[in-house]
Short mmCIF file of C-alpha atoms in Angstrom, two decimals:
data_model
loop_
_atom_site.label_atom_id
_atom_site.label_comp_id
_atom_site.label_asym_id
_atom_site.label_seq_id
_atom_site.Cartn_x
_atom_site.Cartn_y
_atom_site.Cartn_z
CA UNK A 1 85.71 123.28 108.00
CA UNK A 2 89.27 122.53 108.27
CA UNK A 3 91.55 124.71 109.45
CA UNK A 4 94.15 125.96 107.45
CA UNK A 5 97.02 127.61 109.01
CA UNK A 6 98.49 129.48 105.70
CA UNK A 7 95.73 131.59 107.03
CA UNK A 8 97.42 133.21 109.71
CA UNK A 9 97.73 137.11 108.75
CA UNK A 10 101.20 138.58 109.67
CA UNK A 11 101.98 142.48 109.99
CA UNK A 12 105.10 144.14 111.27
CA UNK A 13 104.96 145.77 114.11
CA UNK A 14 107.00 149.10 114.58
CA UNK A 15 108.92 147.94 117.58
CA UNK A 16 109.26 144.45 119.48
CA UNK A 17 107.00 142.60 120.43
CA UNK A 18 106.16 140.50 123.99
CA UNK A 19 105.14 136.95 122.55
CA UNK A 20 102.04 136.17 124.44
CA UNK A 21 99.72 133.12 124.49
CA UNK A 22 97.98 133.47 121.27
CA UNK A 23 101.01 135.35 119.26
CA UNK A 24 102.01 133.13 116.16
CA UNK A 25 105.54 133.44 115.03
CA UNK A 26 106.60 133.03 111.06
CA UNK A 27 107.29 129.32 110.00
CA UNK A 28 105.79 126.73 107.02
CA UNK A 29 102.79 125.60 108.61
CA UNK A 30 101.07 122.89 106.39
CA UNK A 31 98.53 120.67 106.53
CA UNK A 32 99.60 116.89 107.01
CA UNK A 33 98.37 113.60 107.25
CA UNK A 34 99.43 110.21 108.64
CA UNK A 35 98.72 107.03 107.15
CA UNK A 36 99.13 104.67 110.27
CA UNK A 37 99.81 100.65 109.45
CA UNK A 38 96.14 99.58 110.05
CA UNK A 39 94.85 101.60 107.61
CA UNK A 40 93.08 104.71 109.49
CA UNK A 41 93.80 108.23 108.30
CA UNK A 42 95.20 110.82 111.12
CA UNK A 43 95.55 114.63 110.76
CA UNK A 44 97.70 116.78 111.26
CA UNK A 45 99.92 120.15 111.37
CA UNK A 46 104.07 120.43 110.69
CA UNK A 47 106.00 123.37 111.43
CA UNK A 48 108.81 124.55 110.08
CA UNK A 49 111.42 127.19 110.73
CA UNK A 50 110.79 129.88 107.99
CA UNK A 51 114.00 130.16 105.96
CA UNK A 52 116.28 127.11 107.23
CA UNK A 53 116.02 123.59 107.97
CA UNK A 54 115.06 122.46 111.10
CA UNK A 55 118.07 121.45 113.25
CA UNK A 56 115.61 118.91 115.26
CA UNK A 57 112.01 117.90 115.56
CA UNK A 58 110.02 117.42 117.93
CA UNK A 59 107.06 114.82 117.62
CA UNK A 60 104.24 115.45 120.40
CA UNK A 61 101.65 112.97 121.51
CA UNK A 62 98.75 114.90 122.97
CA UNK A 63 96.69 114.19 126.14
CA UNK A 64 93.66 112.23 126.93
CA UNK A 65 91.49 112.66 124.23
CA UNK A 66 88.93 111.48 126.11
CA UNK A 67 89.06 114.15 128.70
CA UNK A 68 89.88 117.07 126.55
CA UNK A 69 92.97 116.41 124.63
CA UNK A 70 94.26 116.91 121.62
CA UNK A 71 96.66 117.97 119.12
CA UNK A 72 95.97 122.07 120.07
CA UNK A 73 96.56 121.18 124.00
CA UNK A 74 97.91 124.84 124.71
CA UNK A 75 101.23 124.03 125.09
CA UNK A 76 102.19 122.03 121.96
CA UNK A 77 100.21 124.80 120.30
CA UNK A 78 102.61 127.16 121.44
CA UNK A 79 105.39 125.04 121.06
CA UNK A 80 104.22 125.63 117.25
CA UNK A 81 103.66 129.05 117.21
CA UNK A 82 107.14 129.92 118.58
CA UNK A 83 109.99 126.94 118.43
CA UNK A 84 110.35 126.89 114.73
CA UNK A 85 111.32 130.75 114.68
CA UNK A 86 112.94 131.07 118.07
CA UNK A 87 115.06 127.86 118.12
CA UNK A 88 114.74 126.43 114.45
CA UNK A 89 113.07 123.12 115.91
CA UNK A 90 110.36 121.49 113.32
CA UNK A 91 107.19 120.80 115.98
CA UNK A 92 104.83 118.26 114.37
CA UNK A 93 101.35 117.65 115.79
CA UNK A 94 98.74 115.59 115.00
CA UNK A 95 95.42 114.33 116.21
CA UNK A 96 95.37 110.03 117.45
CA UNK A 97 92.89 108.06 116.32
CA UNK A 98 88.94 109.14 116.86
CA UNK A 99 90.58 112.63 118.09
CA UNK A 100 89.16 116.11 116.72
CA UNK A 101 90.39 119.50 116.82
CA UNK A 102 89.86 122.45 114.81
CA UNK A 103 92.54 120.81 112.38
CA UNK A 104 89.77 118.01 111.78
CA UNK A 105 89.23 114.63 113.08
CA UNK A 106 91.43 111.34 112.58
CA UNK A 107 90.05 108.31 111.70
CA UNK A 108 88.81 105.53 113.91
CA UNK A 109 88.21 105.26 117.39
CA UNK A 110 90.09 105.98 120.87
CA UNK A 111 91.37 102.45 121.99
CA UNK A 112 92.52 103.36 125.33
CA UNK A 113 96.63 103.68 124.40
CA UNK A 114 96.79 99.96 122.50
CA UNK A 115 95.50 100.87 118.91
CA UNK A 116 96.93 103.88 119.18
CA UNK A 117 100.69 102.37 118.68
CA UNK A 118 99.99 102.06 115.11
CA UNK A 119 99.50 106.44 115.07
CA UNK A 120 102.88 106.76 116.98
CA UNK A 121 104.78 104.33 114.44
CA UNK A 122 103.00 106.58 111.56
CA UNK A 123 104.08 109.56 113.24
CA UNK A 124 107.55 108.60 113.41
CA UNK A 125 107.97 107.38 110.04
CA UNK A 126 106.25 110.08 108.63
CA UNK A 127 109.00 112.57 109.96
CA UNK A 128 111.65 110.13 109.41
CA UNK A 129 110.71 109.85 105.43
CA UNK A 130 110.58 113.47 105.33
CA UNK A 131 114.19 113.68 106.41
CA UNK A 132 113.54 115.56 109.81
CA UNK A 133 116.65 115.52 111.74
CA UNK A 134 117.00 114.62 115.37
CA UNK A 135 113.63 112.88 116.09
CA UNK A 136 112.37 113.18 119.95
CA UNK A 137 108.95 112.25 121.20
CA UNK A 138 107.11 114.58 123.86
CA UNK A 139 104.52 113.02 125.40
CA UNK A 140 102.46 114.86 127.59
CA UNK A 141 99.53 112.92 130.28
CA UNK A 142 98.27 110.20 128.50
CA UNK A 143 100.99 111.04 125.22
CA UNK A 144 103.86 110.14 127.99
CA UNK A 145 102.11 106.68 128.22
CA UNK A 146 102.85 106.49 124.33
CA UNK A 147 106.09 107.43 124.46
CA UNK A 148 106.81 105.46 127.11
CA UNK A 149 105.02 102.25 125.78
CA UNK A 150 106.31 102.24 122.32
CA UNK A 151 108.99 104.68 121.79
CA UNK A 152 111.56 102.11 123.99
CA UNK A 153 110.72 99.59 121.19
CA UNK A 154 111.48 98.79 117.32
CA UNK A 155 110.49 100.09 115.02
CA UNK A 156 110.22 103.53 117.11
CA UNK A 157 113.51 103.29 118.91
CA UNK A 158 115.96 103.08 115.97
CA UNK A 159 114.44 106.17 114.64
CA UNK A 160 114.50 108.31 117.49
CA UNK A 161 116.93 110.28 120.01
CA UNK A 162 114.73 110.03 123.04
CA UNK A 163 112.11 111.58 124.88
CA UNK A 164 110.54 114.57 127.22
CA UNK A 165 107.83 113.26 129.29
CA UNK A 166 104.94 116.22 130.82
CA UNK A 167 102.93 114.92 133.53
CA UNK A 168 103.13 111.43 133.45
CA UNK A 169 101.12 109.37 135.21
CA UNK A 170 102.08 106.18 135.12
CA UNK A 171 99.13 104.27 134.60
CA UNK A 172 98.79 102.68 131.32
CA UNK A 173 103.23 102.25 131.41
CA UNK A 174 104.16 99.97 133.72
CA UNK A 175 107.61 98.71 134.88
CA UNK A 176 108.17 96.74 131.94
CA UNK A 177 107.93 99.59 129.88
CA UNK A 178 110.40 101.33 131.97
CA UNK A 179 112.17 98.26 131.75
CA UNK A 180 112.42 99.08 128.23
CA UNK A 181 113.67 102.57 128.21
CA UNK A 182 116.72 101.77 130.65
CA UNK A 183 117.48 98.79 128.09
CA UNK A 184 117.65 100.67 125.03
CA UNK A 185 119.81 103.75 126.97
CA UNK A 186 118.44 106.24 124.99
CA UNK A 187 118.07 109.97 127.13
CA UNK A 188 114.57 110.53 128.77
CA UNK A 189 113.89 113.60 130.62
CA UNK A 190 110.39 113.38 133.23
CA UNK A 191 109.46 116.79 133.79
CA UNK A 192 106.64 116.72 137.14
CA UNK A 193 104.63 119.25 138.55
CA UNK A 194 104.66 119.51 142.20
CA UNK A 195 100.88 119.48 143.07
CA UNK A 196 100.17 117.17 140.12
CA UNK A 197 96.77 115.05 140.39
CA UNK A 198 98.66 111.44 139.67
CA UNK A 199 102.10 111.49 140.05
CA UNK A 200 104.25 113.93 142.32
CA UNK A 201 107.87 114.42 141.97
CA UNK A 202 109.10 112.27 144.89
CA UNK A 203 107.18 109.42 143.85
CA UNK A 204 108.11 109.92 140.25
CA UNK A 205 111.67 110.20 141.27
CA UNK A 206 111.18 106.33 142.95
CA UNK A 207 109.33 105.17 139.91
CA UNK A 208 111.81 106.09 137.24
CA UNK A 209 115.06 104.79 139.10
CA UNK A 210 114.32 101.42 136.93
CA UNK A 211 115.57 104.20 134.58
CA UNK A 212 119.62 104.48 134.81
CA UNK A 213 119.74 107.41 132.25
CA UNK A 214 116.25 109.13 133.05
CA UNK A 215 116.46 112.28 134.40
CA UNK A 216 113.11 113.63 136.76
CA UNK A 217 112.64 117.42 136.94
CA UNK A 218 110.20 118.73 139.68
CA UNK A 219 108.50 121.76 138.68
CA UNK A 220 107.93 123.81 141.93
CA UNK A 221 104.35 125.28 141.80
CA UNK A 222 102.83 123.63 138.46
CA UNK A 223 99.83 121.97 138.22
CA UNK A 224 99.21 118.47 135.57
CA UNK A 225 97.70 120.85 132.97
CA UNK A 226 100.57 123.64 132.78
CA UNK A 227 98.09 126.49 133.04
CA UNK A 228 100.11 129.25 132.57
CA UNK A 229 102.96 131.08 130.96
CA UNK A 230 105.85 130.87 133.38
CA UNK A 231 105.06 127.35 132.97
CA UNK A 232 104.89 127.09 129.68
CA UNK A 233 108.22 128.67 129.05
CA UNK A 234 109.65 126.06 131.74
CA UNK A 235 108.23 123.45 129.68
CA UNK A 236 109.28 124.70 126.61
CA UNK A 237 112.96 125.52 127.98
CA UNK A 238 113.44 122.19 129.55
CA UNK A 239 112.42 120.29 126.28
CA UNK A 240 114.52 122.88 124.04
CA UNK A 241 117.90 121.87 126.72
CA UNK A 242 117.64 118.20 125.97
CA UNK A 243 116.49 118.18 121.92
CA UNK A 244 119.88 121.27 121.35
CA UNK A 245 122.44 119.59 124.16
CA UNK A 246 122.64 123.06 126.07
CA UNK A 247 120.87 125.69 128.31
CA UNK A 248 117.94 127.30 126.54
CA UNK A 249 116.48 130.48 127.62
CA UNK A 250 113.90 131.58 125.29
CA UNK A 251 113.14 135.58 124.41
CA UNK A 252 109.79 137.02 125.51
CA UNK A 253 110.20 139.42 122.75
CA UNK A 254 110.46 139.31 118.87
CA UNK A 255 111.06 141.83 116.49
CA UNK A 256 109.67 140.61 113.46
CA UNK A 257 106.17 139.82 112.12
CA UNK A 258 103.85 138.53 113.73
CA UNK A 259 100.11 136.96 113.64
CA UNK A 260 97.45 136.74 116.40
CA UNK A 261 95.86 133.26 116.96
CA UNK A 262 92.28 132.95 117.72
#
């Protein structure tokens, strides 16, 4: 059974609130779905802020779904439960091809990071012909090899204003690829943990000079999976101070309503 995220049940709580792991804050949440170029059907989930536009959108490209990934990897799922109301940021999420979550399953199969061009192009284009403003991929593990692969290149790059890159390890994106990103000058932010299983900060700081305008953040302490909430919120702060041009600090409380995931 699908999920359907209307479903959420708020209530208002007498006084505020900490925003923990699982607490979903008010946005439209609907049920989408992408229509990618060689005809396979992907699903997925946009989130909006409640009673404005967006001001920007983020576009995420989920992990290795053959190792566990997917469009609920905890924190894009947070990044949906709390950017629309806390910073006014659409977060759109969706499932590649031959991925499941409780959301459903996209169509096709996993073709190790090639096929799966076509479902980044769809994403894109899907949020551009809805009129999202400010357009920035975050890629996270195996996503960052999207981004980086295809998000340097047309038609991606002429529809986007760069990209936030978790944990990337560097082995489906080569240098050409990076080649690419310098080229087209468009801001890229590389955000590494320091005891991360592929790629380490000091490395990752020698891999992306090819990139003039890239800018590599070492995350003391955090591990490639970014168990945990401190780490979360560094995550979520770092991508929130390139996407509004300024220095984010989000709440850990909110007075409002509130629903509690499952």
């Amino acid at each position: 059974m699908t999920f359907d995220p209307s479903s959420y049940v708020f209530t208002e709580p007498d006084r505020p609130a900490a925003i923990r792991a699982n607490t979903v804050l008010p946005a439209r949440r609907e049920n989408i779905e992408l229509r990618t170029e060689d005809g396979l059907t992907l699903v997925g989930e946009l989130a909006l802020p409640q009673d404005t536009e967006p001001v920007a959108t983020l576009i995420t490209l989920h992990p290795l779904p053959t190792h566990g990934g997917f469009m609920d990897s905890h924190v894009y799922r947070k990044a949906s439960f709390r950017l629309p109301a806390l910073a006014g940021i659409a977060v759109l999420r969706f499932n590649t091809r031959g991925t499941s979550s409780p959301r459903g399953t996209s169509e096709g199969r996993f073709e190790e990071g090639v096929g799966e061009r076509a479902d980044v192009e769809a994403a894109v284009r899907f949020a551009a012909e809805r009129g999202l403003p400010r357009r920035w991929l975050v890629g996270w593990s195996f996503g960052t090899e999207l981004a980086l692969k295809y998000g340097a290149v047309p038609p991606v790059v002429d529809q986007i204003e760069g990209a936030v890159l978790l944990s990337p390890p560097l082995h489906r994106a080569g240098d050409a690829d990076l080649d690419a990103w310098a080229a087209c000058g468009k801001p890229l932010t590389v955000l590494v943990p320091e005891f991360d299983d592929y790629l380490r900060p000091a490395e990752a700081v020698q891999r992306f000079a090819r990139v003039p305008q890239a800018r590599v953040v070492g995350v003391d302490g955090a591990k490639h999976l970014w168990v945990g909430e401190k780490f979360v919120q560094r995550v979520l702060g770092e991508v929130l101070d390139d996407v509004l041009g300024g220095s984010a600090e989000l709440p850990e409380l909110w007075e409002g309503p509130t629903a509690t995931a499952s």
